[in-house]
């Protein structure tokens, strides 16, 4: 078989948050791919290719391995530029990366809470894990580990009401956007849509407990979820003209600025405090570097400190710093009333890069 006819391979799962972030991009860009379940042999392949245990990965026809959904999106955009999923204009571009940061880092709270906090949710998710893996014991072990991390994420009895209130407000914002346009930034799917689809489809729509809420409270968002998973790229008509944002997206940015930005920045600050105490440079940080306390809507929220959050924060910051002064002013104006300005104003003292799929920390 020649390289031209060999498919991409996408090792992924239906109930996987990060798989759902990539699948619509593969489909929208017309990639010829086969989706492979995360069976024990597929997981062994991931470990052998990346040294990690994360799904999804993409294997190209040339046998290159793409790991980390942010890198996968970048690699796909470079290889198949049309339709563009990463906007070229400054405001929509920075907003795409901000929504990605929010979707990847903060939306874990409602997604994990609704999957694992109730006995019926837990049972149903365990069954789905078993069905996707073909290895009952390994799947139940994974389910146990996932449900066990709720307290470390900051999901506890005190924070749950704020997490649920945040989720309902998110759905309300999305409903106003999808009343007027098919995608977050206009008439074309973007990275922002793909990133939000991760939690919204793989957890909050497919899981029985929140799935009913999404369908009842947010019919337009439900249609967007279906539209995202079955894109019609010939119907894409571009992002909103003039680099504009729909008012519902500005409301979403306010929700992100108010609730998620402080949580993300507190995580990064705590990671940087941990790095300050080290004398070396160019090392691989552990996945978690300790615990810190942040707040959600005034409620104290203890959480583990994830080194990776800084790497995700660098994406909107890099996009913003690459702009010229006029473009930066346009972004600042668009974000001024939202609270997301604090994200763009953050000055990190460390930089995380990747070496063979692993994070490497450098002093700036
Ligand atoms: N930052 C990674 C995260 C991938 C990830 O967390 N995948 C989940 C499934 S949705 C996983 O494999 N988790 C296993 C674990 O946390 O050990 C990405 O964007 O690809």
PDB file of C-alpha atoms in Angstrom, residues 186-341:
ATOM      1  CA  UNK A 186     -19.217  32.580  13.343  1.00  0.00           C
ATOM      2  CA  UNK A 187     -20.052  30.315  10.444  1.00  0.00           C
ATOM      3  CA  UNK A 188     -16.957  28.160  10.699  1.00  0.00           C
ATOM      4  CA  UNK A 189     -15.718  25.662  13.254  1.00  0.00           C
ATOM      5  CA  UNK A 190     -12.652  26.798  15.229  1.00  0.00           C
ATOM      6  CA  UNK A 191     -10.222  25.453  17.783  1.00  0.00           C
ATOM      7  CA  UNK A 192     -12.456  27.091  20.421  1.00  0.00           C
ATOM      8  CA  UNK A 193     -15.408  24.900  19.371  1.00  0.00           C
ATOM      9  CA  UNK A 194     -13.245  21.772  19.241  1.00  0.00           C
ATOM     10  CA  UNK A 195     -11.776  22.370  22.695  1.00  0.00           C
ATOM     11  CA  UNK A 196     -15.183  23.011  24.285  1.00  0.00           C
ATOM     12  CA  UNK A 197     -16.620  19.955  22.599  1.00  0.00           C
ATOM     13  CA  UNK A 198     -14.181  17.796  24.591  1.00  0.00           C
ATOM     14  CA  UNK A 199     -15.972  18.132  27.939  1.00  0.00           C
ATOM     15  CA  UNK A 200     -19.358  18.972  26.448  1.00  0.00           C
ATOM     16  CA  UNK A 201     -19.638  15.898  24.249  1.00  0.00           C
ATOM     17  CA  UNK A 202     -17.501  13.159  25.788  1.00  0.00           C
ATOM     18  CA  UNK A 203     -18.655  13.783  29.357  1.00  0.00           C
ATOM     19  CA  UNK A 204     -21.561  16.184  29.724  1.00  0.00           C
ATOM     20  CA  UNK A 205     -23.642  15.047  26.722  1.00  0.00           C
ATOM     21  CA  UNK A 206     -22.863  11.328  26.690  1.00  0.00           C
ATOM     22  CA  UNK A 207     -22.953  10.751  30.451  1.00  0.00           C
ATOM     23  CA  UNK A 208     -26.476  10.008  31.598  1.00  0.00           C
ATOM     24  CA  UNK A 209     -26.665  12.335  34.610  1.00  0.00           C
ATOM     25  CA  UNK A 210     -25.622  15.621  32.934  1.00  0.00           C
ATOM     26  CA  UNK A 211     -26.703  14.455  29.449  1.00  0.00           C
ATOM     27  CA  UNK A 212     -30.334  14.910  30.338  1.00  0.00           C
ATOM     28  CA  UNK A 213     -29.654  18.410  31.679  1.00  0.00           C
ATOM     29  CA  UNK A 214     -27.836  19.432  28.496  1.00  0.00           C
ATOM     30  CA  UNK A 215     -30.664  18.184  26.270  1.00  0.00           C
ATOM     31  CA  UNK A 216     -33.372  19.845  28.394  1.00  0.00           C
ATOM     32  CA  UNK A 217     -31.684  23.136  29.199  1.00  0.00           C
ATOM     33  CA  UNK A 218     -29.655  23.625  26.066  1.00  0.00           C
ATOM     34  CA  UNK A 219     -31.280  22.305  22.870  1.00  0.00           C
ATOM     35  CA  UNK A 220     -29.217  24.595  20.631  1.00  0.00           C
ATOM     36  CA  UNK A 221     -26.011  23.509  22.308  1.00  0.00           C
ATOM     37  CA  UNK A 222     -27.136  19.918  21.771  1.00  0.00           C
ATOM     38  CA  UNK A 223     -27.500  20.641  18.057  1.00  0.00           C
ATOM     39  CA  UNK A 224     -24.052  22.251  18.017  1.00  0.00           C
ATOM     40  CA  UNK A 225     -22.626  19.068  19.574  1.00  0.00           C
ATOM     41  CA  UNK A 226     -24.154  17.003  16.761  1.00  0.00           C
ATOM     42  CA  UNK A 227     -23.014  19.554  14.159  1.00  0.00           C
ATOM     43  CA  UNK A 228     -19.470  19.479  15.523  1.00  0.00           C
ATOM     44  CA  UNK A 229     -19.278  15.697  15.342  1.00  0.00           C
ATOM     45  CA  UNK A 230     -20.663  15.603  11.789  1.00  0.00           C
ATOM     46  CA  UNK A 231     -19.263  18.770  10.216  1.00  0.00           C
ATOM     47  CA  UNK A 232     -20.180  19.903   6.705  1.00  0.00           C
ATOM     48  CA  UNK A 233     -17.068  21.890   5.748  1.00  0.00           C
ATOM     49  CA  UNK A 234     -18.603  22.920   2.404  1.00  0.00           C
ATOM     50  CA  UNK A 235     -21.096  24.958   4.442  1.00  0.00           C
ATOM     51  CA  UNK A 236     -18.431  26.828   6.432  1.00  0.00           C
ATOM     52  CA  UNK A 237     -18.742  30.555   5.664  1.00  0.00           C
ATOM     53  CA  UNK A 238     -15.872  31.974   7.708  1.00  0.00           C
ATOM     54  CA  UNK A 239     -15.564  33.615  11.099  1.00  0.00           C
ATOM     55  CA  UNK A 240     -17.500  36.796  11.967  1.00  0.00           C
ATOM     56  CA  UNK A 241     -16.457  39.745   9.853  1.00  0.00           C
ATOM     57  CA  UNK A 242     -14.265  42.489  11.282  1.00  0.00           C
ATOM     58  CA  UNK A 243     -12.723  40.149  13.909  1.00  0.00           C
ATOM     59  CA  UNK A 244     -15.908  40.626  15.951  1.00  0.00           C
ATOM     60  CA  UNK A 245     -17.213  38.496  18.778  1.00  0.00           C
ATOM     61  CA  UNK A 246     -20.841  37.548  19.324  1.00  0.00           C
ATOM     62  CA  UNK A 247     -22.146  39.142  22.580  1.00  0.00           C
ATOM     63  CA  UNK A 248     -22.718  35.621  23.940  1.00  0.00           C
ATOM     64  CA  UNK A 249     -19.011  34.905  23.458  1.00  0.00           C
ATOM     65  CA  UNK A 250     -18.182  38.086  25.382  1.00  0.00           C
ATOM     66  CA  UNK A 251     -20.480  36.770  28.144  1.00  0.00           C
ATOM     67  CA  UNK A 252     -18.611  33.449  27.982  1.00  0.00           C
ATOM     68  CA  UNK A 253     -15.292  35.302  28.323  1.00  0.00           C
ATOM     69  CA  UNK A 254     -16.729  37.078  31.389  1.00  0.00           C
ATOM     70  CA  UNK A 255     -17.589  33.700  32.881  1.00  0.00           C
ATOM     71  CA  UNK A 256     -14.078  32.480  32.097  1.00  0.00           C
ATOM     72  CA  UNK A 257     -12.494  35.674  33.447  1.00  0.00           C
ATOM     73  CA  UNK A 258     -14.524  35.568  36.661  1.00  0.00           C
ATOM     74  CA  UNK A 259     -14.352  31.864  37.545  1.00  0.00           C
ATOM     75  CA  UNK A 260     -11.631  30.098  35.566  1.00  0.00           C
ATOM     76  CA  UNK A 261      -8.878  32.689  35.155  1.00  0.00           C
ATOM     77  CA  UNK A 262      -8.168  32.989  38.910  1.00  0.00           C
ATOM     78  CA  UNK A 263      -8.076  29.194  39.281  1.00  0.00           C
ATOM     79  CA  UNK A 264      -5.693  28.768  36.332  1.00  0.00           C
ATOM     80  CA  UNK A 265      -3.424  31.618  37.475  1.00  0.00           C
ATOM     81  CA  UNK A 266      -3.306  30.357  41.069  1.00  0.00           C
ATOM     82  CA  UNK A 267      -2.195  26.967  39.759  1.00  0.00           C
ATOM     83  CA  UNK A 268       0.544  28.548  37.659  1.00  0.00           C
ATOM     84  CA  UNK A 269       1.679  30.798  40.523  1.00  0.00           C
ATOM     85  CA  UNK A 270       2.001  27.785  42.783  1.00  0.00           C
ATOM     86  CA  UNK A 271       3.946  25.882  40.117  1.00  0.00           C
ATOM     87  CA  UNK A 272       6.315  28.840  39.762  1.00  0.00           C
ATOM     88  CA  UNK A 273       6.817  28.986  43.545  1.00  0.00           C
ATOM     89  CA  UNK A 274       7.762  25.325  43.432  1.00  0.00           C
ATOM     90  CA  UNK A 275      10.174  25.962  40.536  1.00  0.00           C
ATOM     91  CA  UNK A 276      11.732  28.909  42.435  1.00  0.00           C
ATOM     92  CA  UNK A 277      12.876  26.492  45.084  1.00  0.00           C
ATOM     93  CA  UNK A 278      14.879  24.433  42.544  1.00  0.00           C
ATOM     94  CA  UNK A 279      18.355  25.386  41.541  1.00  0.00           C
ATOM     95  CA  UNK A 280      18.617  23.445  38.299  1.00  0.00           C
ATOM     96  CA  UNK A 281      17.331  24.354  34.858  1.00  0.00           C
ATOM     97  CA  UNK A 282      16.090  22.305  31.928  1.00  0.00           C
ATOM     98  CA  UNK A 283      14.552  19.512  34.018  1.00  0.00           C
ATOM     99  CA  UNK A 284      11.349  17.496  33.633  1.00  0.00           C
ATOM    100  CA  UNK A 285       8.866  18.580  36.314  1.00  0.00           C
ATOM    101  CA  UNK A 286       6.620  15.923  37.866  1.00  0.00           C
ATOM    102  CA  UNK A 287       2.996  15.894  36.722  1.00  0.00           C
ATOM    103  CA  UNK A 288       1.893  17.347  40.080  1.00  0.00           C
ATOM    104  CA  UNK A 289       4.140  19.604  42.121  1.00  0.00           C
ATOM    105  CA  UNK A 290       2.034  19.865  45.273  1.00  0.00           C
ATOM    106  CA  UNK A 291      -1.194  21.396  46.534  1.00  0.00           C
ATOM    107  CA  UNK A 292      -2.402  24.959  46.786  1.00  0.00           C
ATOM    108  CA  UNK A 293      -5.583  26.737  47.740  1.00  0.00           C
ATOM    109  CA  UNK A 294      -7.582  28.795  45.277  1.00  0.00           C
ATOM    110  CA  UNK A 295     -11.200  29.977  45.328  1.00  0.00           C
ATOM    111  CA  UNK A 296     -14.295  29.480  43.237  1.00  0.00           C
ATOM    112  CA  UNK A 297     -16.976  32.132  43.731  1.00  0.00           C
ATOM    113  CA  UNK A 298     -15.540  32.933  47.134  1.00  0.00           C
ATOM    114  CA  UNK A 299     -15.440  29.301  48.276  1.00  0.00           C
ATOM    115  CA  UNK A 300     -11.985  28.026  49.267  1.00  0.00           C
ATOM    116  CA  UNK A 301     -10.892  25.323  46.852  1.00  0.00           C
ATOM    117  CA  UNK A 302      -7.811  23.217  47.590  1.00  0.00           C
ATOM    118  CA  UNK A 303      -6.336  21.698  44.438  1.00  0.00           C
ATOM    119  CA  UNK A 304      -3.300  19.834  43.236  1.00  0.00           C
ATOM    120  CA  UNK A 305      -0.784  21.859  41.254  1.00  0.00           C
ATOM    121  CA  UNK A 306      -0.532  20.647  37.699  1.00  0.00           C
ATOM    122  CA  UNK A 307       2.702  21.659  35.957  1.00  0.00           C
ATOM    123  CA  UNK A 308       1.028  21.323  32.547  1.00  0.00           C
ATOM    124  CA  UNK A 309      -1.312  24.280  33.230  1.00  0.00           C
ATOM    125  CA  UNK A 310       1.590  26.666  32.545  1.00  0.00           C
ATOM    126  CA  UNK A 311       2.187  25.017  29.163  1.00  0.00           C
ATOM    127  CA  UNK A 312      -1.479  25.595  28.277  1.00  0.00           C
ATOM    128  CA  UNK A 313      -1.332  29.196  29.505  1.00  0.00           C
ATOM    129  CA  UNK A 314       1.641  29.834  27.214  1.00  0.00           C
ATOM    130  CA  UNK A 315      -0.559  29.258  24.137  1.00  0.00           C
ATOM    131  CA  UNK A 316      -2.793  32.359  24.455  1.00  0.00           C
ATOM    132  CA  UNK A 317       0.166  34.330  25.799  1.00  0.00           C
ATOM    133  CA  UNK A 318       2.370  33.394  22.834  1.00  0.00           C
ATOM    134  CA  UNK A 319      -0.418  34.302  20.398  1.00  0.00           C
ATOM    135  CA  UNK A 320      -0.907  37.648  22.144  1.00  0.00           C
ATOM    136  CA  UNK A 321       2.806  38.508  22.362  1.00  0.00           C
ATOM    137  CA  UNK A 322       3.279  37.710  18.670  1.00  0.00           C
ATOM    138  CA  UNK A 323       0.911  40.587  17.745  1.00  0.00           C
ATOM    139  CA  UNK A 324       1.967  44.120  16.873  1.00  0.00           C
ATOM    140  CA  UNK A 325       0.961  47.054  19.091  1.00  0.00           C
ATOM    141  CA  UNK A 326      -2.219  47.925  17.150  1.00  0.00           C
ATOM    142  CA  UNK A 327      -3.399  44.329  17.152  1.00  0.00           C
ATOM    143  CA  UNK A 328      -2.661  43.987  20.859  1.00  0.00           C
ATOM    144  CA  UNK A 329      -4.749  47.070  21.556  1.00  0.00           C
ATOM    145  CA  UNK A 330      -7.630  45.511  19.606  1.00  0.00           C
ATOM    146  CA  UNK A 331      -7.385  42.368  21.755  1.00  0.00           C
ATOM    147  CA  UNK A 332      -7.193  44.393  24.964  1.00  0.00           C
ATOM    148  CA  UNK A 333     -10.275  46.345  23.934  1.00  0.00           C
ATOM    149  CA  UNK A 334     -12.232  43.202  23.156  1.00  0.00           C
ATOM    150  CA  UNK A 335     -11.245  41.557  26.440  1.00  0.00           C
ATOM    151  CA  UNK A 336     -11.341  44.664  28.652  1.00  0.00           C
ATOM    152  CA  UNK A 337     -14.632  44.039  30.372  1.00  0.00           C
ATOM    153  CA  UNK A 338     -14.215  40.278  30.842  1.00  0.00           C
ATOM    154  CA  UNK A 339     -11.553  39.565  33.466  1.00  0.00           C
ATOM    155  CA  UNK A 340      -9.522  37.642  30.844  1.00  0.00           C
ATOM    156  CA  UNK A 341      -7.136  40.631  30.745  1.00  0.00           C
TER     157      UNK A 341
END
